[in-house]
PDB file of C-alpha atoms in Angstrom:
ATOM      1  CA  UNK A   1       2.382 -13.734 -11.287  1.00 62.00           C
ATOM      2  CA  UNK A   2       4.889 -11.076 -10.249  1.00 68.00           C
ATOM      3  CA  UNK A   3       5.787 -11.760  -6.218  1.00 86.00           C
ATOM      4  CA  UNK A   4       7.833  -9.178  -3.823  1.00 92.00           C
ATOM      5  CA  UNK A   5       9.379 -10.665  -0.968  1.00 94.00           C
ATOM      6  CA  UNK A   6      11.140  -9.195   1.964  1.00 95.00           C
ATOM      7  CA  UNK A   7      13.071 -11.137   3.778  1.00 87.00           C
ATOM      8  CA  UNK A   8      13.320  -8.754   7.128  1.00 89.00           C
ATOM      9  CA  UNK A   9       9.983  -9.155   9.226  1.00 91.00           C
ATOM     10  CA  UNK A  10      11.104  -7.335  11.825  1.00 95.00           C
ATOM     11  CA  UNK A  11      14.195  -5.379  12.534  1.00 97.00           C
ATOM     12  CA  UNK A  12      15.303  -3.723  15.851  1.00 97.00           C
ATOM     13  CA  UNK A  13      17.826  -0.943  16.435  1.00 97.00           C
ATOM     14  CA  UNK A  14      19.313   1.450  18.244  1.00 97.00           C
ATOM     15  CA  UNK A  15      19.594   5.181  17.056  1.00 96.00           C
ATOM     16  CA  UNK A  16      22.585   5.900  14.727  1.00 96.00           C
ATOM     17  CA  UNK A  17      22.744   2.738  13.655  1.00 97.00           C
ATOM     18  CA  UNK A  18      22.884   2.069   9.832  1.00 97.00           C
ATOM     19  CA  UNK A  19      19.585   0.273   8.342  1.00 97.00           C
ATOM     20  CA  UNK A  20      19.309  -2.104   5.182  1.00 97.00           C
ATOM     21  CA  UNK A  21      15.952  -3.882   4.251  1.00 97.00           C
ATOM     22  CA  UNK A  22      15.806  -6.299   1.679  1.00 97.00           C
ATOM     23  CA  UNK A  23      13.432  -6.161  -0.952  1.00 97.00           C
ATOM     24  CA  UNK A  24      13.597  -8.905  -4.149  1.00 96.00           C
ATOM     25  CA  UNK A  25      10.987  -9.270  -6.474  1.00 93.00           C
ATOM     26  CA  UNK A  26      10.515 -12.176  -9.394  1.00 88.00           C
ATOM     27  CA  UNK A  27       9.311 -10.361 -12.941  1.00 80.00           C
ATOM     28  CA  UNK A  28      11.190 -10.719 -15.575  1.00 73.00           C
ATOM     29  CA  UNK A  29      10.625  -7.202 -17.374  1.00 79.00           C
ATOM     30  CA  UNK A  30      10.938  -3.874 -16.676  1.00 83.00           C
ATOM     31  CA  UNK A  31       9.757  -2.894 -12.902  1.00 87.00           C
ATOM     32  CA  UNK A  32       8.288  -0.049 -11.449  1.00 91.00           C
ATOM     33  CA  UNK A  33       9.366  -0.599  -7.893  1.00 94.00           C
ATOM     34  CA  UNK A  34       8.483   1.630  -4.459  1.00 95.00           C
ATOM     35  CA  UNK A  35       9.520   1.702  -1.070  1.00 97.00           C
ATOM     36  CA  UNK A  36       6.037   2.918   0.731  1.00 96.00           C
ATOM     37  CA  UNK A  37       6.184   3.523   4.792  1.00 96.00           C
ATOM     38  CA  UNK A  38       3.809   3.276   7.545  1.00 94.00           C
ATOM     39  CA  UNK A  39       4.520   5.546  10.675  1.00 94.00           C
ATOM     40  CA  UNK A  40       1.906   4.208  13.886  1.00 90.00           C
ATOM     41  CA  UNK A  41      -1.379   4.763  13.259  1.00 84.00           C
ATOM     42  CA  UNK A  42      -1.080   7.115  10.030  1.00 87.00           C
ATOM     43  CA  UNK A  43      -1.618   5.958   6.405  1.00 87.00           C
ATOM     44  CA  UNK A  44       0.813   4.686   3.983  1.00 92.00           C
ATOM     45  CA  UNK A  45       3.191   7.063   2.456  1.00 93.00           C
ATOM     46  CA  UNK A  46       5.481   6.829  -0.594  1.00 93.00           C
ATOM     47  CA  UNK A  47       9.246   6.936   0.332  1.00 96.00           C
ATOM     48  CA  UNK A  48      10.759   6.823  -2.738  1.00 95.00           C
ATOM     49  CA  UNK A  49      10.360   5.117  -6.184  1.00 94.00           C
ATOM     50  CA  UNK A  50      12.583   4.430  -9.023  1.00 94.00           C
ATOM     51  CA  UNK A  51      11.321   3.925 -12.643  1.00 90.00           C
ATOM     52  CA  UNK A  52      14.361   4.807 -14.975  1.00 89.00           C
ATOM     53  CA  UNK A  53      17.598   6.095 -14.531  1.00 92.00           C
ATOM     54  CA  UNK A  54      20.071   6.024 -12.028  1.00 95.00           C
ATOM     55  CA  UNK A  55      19.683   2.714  -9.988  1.00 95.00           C
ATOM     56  CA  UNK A  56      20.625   4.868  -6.911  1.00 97.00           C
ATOM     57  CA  UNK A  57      17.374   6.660  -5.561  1.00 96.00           C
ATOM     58  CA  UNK A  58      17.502   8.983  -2.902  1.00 96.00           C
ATOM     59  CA  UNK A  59      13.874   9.575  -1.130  1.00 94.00           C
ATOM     60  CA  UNK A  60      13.005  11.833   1.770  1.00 92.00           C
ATOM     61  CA  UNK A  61      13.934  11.284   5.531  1.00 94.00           C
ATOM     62  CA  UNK A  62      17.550  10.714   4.405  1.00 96.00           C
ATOM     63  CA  UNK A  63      16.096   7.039   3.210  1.00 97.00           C
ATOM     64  CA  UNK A  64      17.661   5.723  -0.236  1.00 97.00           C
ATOM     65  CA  UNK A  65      17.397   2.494  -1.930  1.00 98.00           C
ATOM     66  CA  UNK A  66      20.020   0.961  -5.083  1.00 97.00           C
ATOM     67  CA  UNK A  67      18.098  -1.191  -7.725  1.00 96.00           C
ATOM     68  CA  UNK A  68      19.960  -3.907  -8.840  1.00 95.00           C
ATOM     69  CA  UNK A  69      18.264  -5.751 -11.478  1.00 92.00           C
ATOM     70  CA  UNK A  70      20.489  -8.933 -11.968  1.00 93.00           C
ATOM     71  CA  UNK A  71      19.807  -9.459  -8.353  1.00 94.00           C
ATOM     72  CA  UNK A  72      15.927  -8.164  -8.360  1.00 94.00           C
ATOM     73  CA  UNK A  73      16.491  -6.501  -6.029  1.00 96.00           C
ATOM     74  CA  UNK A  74      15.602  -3.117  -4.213  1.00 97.00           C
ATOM     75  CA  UNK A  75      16.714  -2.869  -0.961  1.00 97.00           C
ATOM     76  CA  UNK A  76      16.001   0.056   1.589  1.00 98.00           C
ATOM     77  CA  UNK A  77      18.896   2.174   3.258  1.00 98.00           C
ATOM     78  CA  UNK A  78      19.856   4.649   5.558  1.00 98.00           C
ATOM     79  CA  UNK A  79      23.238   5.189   7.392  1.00 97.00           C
ATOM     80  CA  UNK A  80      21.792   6.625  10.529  1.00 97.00           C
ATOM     81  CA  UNK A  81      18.182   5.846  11.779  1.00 97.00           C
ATOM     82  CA  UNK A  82      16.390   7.864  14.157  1.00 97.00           C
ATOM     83  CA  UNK A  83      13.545   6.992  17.026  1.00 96.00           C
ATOM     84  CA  UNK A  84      11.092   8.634  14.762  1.00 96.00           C
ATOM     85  CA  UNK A  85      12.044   5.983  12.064  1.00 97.00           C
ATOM     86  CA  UNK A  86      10.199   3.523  14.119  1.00 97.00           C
ATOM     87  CA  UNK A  87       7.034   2.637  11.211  1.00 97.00           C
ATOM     88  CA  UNK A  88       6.619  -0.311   8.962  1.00 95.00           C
ATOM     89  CA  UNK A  89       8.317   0.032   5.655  1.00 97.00           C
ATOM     90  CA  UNK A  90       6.743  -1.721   2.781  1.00 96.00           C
ATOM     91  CA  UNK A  91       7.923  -2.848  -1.041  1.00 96.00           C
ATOM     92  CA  UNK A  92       6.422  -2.678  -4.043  1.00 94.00           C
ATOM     93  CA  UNK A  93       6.552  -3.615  -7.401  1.00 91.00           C
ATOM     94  CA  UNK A  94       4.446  -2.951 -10.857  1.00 87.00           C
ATOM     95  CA  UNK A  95       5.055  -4.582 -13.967  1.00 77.00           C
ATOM     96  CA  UNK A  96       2.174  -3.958 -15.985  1.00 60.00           C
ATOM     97  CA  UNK A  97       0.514  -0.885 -17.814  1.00 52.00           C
ATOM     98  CA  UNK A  98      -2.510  -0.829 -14.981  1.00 49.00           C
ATOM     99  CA  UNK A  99      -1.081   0.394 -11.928  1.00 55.00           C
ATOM    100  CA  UNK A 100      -1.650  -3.154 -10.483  1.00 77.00           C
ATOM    101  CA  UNK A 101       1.021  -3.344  -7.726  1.00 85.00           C
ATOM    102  CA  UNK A 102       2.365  -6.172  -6.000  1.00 88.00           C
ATOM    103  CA  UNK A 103       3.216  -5.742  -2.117  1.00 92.00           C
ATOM    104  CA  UNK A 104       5.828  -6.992   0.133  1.00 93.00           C
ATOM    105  CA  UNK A 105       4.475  -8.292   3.545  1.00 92.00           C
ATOM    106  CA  UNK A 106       5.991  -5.167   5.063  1.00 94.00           C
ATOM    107  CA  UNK A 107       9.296  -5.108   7.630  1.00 96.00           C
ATOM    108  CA  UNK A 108       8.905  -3.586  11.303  1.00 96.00           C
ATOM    109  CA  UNK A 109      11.277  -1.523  12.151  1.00 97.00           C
ATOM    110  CA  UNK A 110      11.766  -0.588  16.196  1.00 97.00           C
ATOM    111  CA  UNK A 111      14.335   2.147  17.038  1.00 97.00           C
ATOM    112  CA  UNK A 112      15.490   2.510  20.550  1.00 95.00           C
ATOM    113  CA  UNK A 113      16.478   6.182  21.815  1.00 89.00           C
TER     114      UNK A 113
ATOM    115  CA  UNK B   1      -1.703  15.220   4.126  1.00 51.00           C
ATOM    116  CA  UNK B   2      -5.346  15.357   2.775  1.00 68.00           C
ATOM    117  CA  UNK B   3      -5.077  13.958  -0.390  1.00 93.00           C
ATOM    118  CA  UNK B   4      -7.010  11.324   0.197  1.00 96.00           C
ATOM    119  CA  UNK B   5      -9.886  10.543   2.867  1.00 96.00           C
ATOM    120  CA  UNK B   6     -11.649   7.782   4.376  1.00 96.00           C
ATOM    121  CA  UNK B   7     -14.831   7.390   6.431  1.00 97.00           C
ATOM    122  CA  UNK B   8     -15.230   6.098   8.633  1.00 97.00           C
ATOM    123  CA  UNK B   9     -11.923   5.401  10.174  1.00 95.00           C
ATOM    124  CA  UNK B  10     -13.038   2.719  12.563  1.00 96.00           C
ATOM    125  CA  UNK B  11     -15.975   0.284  11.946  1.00 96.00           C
ATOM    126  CA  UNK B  12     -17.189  -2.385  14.012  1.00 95.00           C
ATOM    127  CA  UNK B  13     -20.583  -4.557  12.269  1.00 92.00           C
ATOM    128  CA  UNK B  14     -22.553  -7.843  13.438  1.00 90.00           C
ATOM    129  CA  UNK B  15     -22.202 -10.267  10.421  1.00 88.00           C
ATOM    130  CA  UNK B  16     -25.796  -9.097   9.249  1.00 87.00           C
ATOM    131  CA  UNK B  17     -25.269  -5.221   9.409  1.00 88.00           C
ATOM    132  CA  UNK B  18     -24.842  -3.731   6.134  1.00 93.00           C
ATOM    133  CA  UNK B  19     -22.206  -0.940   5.897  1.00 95.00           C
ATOM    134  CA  UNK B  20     -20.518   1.473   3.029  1.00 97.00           C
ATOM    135  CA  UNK B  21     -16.586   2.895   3.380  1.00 98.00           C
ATOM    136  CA  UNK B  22     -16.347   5.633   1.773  1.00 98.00           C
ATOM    137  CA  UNK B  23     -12.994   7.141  -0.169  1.00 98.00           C
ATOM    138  CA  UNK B  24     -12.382  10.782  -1.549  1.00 97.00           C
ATOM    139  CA  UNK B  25      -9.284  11.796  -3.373  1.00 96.00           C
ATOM    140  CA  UNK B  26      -8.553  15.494  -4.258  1.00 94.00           C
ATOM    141  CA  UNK B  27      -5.726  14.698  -6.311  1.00 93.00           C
ATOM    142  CA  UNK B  28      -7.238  14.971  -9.589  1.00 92.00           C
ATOM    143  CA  UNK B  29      -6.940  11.792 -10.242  1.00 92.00           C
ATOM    144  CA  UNK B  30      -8.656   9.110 -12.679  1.00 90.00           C
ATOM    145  CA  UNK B  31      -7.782   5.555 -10.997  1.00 90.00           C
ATOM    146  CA  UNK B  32      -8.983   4.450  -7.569  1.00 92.00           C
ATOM    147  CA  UNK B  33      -8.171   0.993  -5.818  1.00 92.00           C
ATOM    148  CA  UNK B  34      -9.417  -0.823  -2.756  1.00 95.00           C
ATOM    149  CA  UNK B  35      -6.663  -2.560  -0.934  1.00 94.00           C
ATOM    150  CA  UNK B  36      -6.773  -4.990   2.549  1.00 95.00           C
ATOM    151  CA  UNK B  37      -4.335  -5.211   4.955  1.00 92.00           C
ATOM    152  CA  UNK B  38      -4.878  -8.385   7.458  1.00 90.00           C
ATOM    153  CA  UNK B  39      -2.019  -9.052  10.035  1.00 83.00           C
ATOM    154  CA  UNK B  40       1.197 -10.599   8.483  1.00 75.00           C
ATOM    155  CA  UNK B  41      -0.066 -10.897   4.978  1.00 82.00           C
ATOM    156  CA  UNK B  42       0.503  -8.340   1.849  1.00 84.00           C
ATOM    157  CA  UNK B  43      -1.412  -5.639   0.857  1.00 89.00           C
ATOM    158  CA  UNK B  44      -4.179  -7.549  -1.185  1.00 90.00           C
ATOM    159  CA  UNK B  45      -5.629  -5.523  -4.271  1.00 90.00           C
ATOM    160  CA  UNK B  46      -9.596  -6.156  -4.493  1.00 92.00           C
ATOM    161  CA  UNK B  47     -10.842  -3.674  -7.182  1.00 91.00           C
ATOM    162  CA  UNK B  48      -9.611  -1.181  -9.485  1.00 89.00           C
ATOM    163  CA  UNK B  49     -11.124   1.479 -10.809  1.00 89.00           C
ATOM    164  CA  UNK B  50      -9.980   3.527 -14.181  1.00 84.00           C
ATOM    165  CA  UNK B  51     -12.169   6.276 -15.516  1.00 79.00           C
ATOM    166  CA  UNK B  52     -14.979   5.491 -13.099  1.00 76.00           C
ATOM    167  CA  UNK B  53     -15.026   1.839 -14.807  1.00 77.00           C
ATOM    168  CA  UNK B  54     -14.299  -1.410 -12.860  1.00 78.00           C
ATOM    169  CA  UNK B  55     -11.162  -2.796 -14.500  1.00 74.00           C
ATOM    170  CA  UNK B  56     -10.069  -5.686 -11.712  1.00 71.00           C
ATOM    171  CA  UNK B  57     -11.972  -7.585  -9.945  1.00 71.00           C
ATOM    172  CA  UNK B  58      -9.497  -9.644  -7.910  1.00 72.00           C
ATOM    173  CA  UNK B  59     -11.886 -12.810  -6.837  1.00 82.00           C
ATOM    174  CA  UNK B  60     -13.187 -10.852  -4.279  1.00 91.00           C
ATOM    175  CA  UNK B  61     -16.883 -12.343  -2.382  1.00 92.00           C
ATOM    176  CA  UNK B  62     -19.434 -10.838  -3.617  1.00 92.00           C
ATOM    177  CA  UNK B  63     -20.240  -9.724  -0.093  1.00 94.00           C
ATOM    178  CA  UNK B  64     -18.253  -6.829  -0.852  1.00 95.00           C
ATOM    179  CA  UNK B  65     -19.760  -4.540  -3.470  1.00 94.00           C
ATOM    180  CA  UNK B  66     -17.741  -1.456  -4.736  1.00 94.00           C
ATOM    181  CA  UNK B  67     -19.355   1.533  -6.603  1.00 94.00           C
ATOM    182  CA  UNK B  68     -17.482   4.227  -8.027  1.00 94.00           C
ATOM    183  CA  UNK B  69     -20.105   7.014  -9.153  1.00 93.00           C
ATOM    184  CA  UNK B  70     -17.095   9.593 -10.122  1.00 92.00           C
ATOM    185  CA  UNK B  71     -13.252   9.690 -10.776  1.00 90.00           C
ATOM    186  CA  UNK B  72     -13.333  11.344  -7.021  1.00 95.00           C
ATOM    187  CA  UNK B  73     -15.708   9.126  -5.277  1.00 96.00           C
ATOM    188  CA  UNK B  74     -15.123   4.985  -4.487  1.00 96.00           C
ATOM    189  CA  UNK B  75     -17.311   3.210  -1.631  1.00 97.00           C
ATOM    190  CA  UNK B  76     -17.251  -0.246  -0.551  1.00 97.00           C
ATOM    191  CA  UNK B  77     -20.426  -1.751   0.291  1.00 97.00           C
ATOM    192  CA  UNK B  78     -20.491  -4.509   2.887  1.00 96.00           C
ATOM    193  CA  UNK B  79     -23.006  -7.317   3.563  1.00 93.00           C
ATOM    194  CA  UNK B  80     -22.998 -10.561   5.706  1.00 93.00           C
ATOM    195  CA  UNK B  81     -19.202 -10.184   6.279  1.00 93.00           C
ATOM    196  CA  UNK B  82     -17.354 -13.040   8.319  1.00 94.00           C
ATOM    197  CA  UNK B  83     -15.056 -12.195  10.906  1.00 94.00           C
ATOM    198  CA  UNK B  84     -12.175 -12.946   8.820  1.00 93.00           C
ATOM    199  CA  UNK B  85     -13.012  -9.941   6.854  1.00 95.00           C
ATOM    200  CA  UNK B  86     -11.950  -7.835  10.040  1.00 96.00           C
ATOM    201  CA  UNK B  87      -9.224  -5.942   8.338  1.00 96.00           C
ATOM    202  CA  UNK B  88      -7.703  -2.499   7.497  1.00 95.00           C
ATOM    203  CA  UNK B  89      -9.292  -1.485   3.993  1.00 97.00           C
ATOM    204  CA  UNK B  90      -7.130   1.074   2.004  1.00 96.00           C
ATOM    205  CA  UNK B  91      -8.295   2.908  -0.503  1.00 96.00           C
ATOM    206  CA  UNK B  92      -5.661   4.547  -2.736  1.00 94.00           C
ATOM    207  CA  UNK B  93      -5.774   6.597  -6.267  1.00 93.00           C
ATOM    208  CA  UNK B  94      -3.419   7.094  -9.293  1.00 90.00           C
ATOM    209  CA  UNK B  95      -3.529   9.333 -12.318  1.00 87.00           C
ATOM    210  CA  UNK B  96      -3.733   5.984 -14.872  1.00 72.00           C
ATOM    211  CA  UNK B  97      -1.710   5.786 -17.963  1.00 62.00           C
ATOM    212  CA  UNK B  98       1.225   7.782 -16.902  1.00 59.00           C
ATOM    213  CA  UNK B  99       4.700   6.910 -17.226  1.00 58.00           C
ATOM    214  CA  UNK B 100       5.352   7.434 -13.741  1.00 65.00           C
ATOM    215  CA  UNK B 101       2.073   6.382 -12.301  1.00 77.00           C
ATOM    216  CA  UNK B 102       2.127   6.802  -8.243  1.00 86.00           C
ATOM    217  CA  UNK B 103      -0.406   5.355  -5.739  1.00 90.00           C
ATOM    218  CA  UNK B 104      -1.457   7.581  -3.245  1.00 92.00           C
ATOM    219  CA  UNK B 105      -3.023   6.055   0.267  1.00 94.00           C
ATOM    220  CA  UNK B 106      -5.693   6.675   2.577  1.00 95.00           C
ATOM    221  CA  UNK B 107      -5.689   6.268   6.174  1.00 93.00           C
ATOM    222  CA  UNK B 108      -7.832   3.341   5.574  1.00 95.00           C
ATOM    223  CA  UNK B 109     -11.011   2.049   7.521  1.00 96.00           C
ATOM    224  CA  UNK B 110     -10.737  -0.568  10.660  1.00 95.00           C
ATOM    225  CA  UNK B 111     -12.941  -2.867  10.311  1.00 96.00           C
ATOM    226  CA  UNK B 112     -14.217  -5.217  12.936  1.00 96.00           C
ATOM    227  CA  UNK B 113     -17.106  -8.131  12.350  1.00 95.00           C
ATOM    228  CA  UNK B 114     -17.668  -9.604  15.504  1.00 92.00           C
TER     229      UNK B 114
END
């Protein structure tokens, strides 16, 4: 069974300062993998998603994250975070035909003004 | 964002109420998934639907009940829930098959058994 692990549970910063969430994942074959984000009290959104391509994927709110597969990994960046960034960010991965997708147990992230 | 909707949005039941969530995606899609999300744990997958047909059942009591009576419709009967089934329950659709298959969310429902 595929497993998505993120290391970060929660992460405090001040504004401006430059954000990295880990994200790993054990699966063997080709990933789907997702960065989904939940802002206080509003649903889960997608933030960005890589399935091919360039490893480098740029999503929206200035968020990006850099697949590395011979580190399974998919970690979450940003060189500048805002208040508003404040939300719990979430990984995911799929590795079968089905949609089926495996969750991370989510990372807090607090940004102080 | 409207894409998908849940009702009710908060829910509190005595463990012998009986109770339906109710999902609705306008996204044209054809796969529809109840998810729940308890404190400090992963999102845990409890049923898909593809094409209106139950395709995973993830060992989920059989106090929960799901019915899917459309690609746009999903409920999620409850019966004799525990407290430990207070939760937030996503539902969440997909166009299934695709190359580039994306989940869309819900809100979700609140639940609270007391």
């Amino acid at each position: 069974a595929q497993s998505v692990s993120q290391h970060n549970h929660h992460v405090i910063l001040s504004e401006a300062a430059s954000l990295e969430l880990g994200c790993n994942y054990s699966y063997g074959g080709t990933v789907n993998l997702f960065w989904y984000v939940q802002y206080p009290g509003q649903h889960l959104q997608l933030l960005l998603k890589y399935f091919s391509g360039d490893p480098l994927v740029k999503g929206i709110k200035g968020f990006e994250a850099e697949f590395i597969k011979s580190k399974f990994s998919f970690n979450l960046r940003k060189p500048s975070v805002q208040w508003s960034d404040t939300a719990e960010y979430f990984c995911a991965v799929r590795g079968s035909t089905l949609g089926r997708l495996y969750f991370g147990r989510g990372t807090q992230l607090t940004v102080w003004p | 964002e409207t894409g998908v909707t849940q009702t009710p949005r908060h829910l509190v039941m005595g463990m012998t109420n009986k109770k339906s969530l109710k999902c609705e995606q306008h996204l044209g899609h054809n796969a529809m998934y109840w998810y729940k999300q308890s404190a400090k744990k992963p999102l845990e997958l409890m049923f898909v639907y593809s094409l209106e047909e139950r395709v995973e059942n993830n060992s989920v009591p059989s106090r929960f009940s799901p019915e899917c009576p459309n690609s746009s419709h999903l409920f999620l009967h409850l019966h004799t829930l525990q407290p430990e089934d207070s939760a937030l329950y996503l539902c969440a659709s997909s166009q299934d098959g695709g190359t580039q298959e994306t989940q869309y969310f819900g809100p979700g429902t609140r639940l609270l058994v007391l």
